[in-house]
XYZ file of C-alpha atoms in Angstrom:
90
model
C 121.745 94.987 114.891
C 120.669 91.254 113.802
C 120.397 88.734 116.412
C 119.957 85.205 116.528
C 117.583 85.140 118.786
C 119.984 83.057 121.996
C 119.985 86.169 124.236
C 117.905 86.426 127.326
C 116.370 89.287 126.773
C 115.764 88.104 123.243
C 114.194 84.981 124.161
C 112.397 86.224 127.211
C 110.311 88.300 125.509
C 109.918 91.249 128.208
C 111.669 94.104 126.334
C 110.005 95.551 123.364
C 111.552 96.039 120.217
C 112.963 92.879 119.061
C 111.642 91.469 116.065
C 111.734 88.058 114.535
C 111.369 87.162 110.557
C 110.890 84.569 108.325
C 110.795 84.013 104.296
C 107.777 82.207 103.389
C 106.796 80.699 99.816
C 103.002 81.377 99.106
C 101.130 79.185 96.475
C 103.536 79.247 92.998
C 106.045 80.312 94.816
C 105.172 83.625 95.859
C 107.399 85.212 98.464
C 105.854 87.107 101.404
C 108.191 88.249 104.176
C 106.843 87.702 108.213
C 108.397 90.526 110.731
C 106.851 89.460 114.117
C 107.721 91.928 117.161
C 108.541 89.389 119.692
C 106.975 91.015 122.922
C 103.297 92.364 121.100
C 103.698 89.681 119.041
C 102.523 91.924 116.403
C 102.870 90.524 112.649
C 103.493 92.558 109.537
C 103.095 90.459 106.265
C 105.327 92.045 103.421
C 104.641 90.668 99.872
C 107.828 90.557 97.457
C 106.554 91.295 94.203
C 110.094 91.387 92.495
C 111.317 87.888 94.122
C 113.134 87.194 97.401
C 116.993 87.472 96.492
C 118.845 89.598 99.490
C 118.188 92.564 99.113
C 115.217 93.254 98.046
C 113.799 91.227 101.233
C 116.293 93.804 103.175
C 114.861 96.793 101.526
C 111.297 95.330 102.315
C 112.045 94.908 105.545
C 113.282 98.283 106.211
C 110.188 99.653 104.628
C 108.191 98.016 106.724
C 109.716 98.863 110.048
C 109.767 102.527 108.783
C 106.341 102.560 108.489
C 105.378 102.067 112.455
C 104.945 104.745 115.072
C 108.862 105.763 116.117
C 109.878 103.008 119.043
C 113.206 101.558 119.574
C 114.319 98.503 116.770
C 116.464 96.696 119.127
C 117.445 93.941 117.326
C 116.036 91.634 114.036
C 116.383 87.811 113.970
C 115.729 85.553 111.513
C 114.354 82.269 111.286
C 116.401 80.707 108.810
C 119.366 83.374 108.501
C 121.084 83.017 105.174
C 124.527 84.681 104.612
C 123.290 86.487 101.283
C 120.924 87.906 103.713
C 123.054 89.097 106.540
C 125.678 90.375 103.892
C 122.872 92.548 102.854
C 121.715 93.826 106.138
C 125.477 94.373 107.252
C-alpha cells in the first residue's frame, strides 16, 4: 500500500507501521535511501550502490523492511513520489 501521507491516521502519527521515505544525493552524487517509521520515528539509511533508477530503490526498500522484527507495514509514503517509482512498487 503507498500513501501520500494526507490521511489522519497517517499524519497523526498514533498508529505504528507507517513509514515515510525520501531519495537523498550524498557528496558526488551518491544515492542513499531514508525509510523513517512515522510513529518511532525510527530511521533506516539504505545506500544504493548500483544508482537510484526505480527499481532498484524498490528492491532496497523491500530489503530493508524485511530485515526488522515481523510488525504490520501499513502503508509507505514518499517524499517526493515519482511515477517511475510508484510504477515500480505497483
Amino acid at each position: 500500500m503507498v500513501a501520500n501521507g494526507a490521511d489522519g491516521v497517517v499524519a497523526g502519527r498514533a498508529v505504528p507501521g507507517h513509514w515515510e521515505s525520501d531519495l537523498v544525493f550524498g557528496r558526488g552524487m551518491s544515492p542513499v535511501v531514508t525509510l523513517v517509521e512515522r510513529s518511532t520515528r525510527y530511521l533506516m539509511l539504505v545506500g544504493l550502490p548500483d544508482g537510484h533508477r526505480a527499481e532498484l530503490v524498490a528492491d532496497a526498500l523491500v530489503a530493508a523492511i524485511t530485515t526488522l522484527p515481523r510488525q504490520p507495514t501499513r502503508s509507505l509514503g514518499f517524499t517526493t513520489p515519482s511515477e517511475a517509482l510508484n510504477e515500480a512498487l505497483r
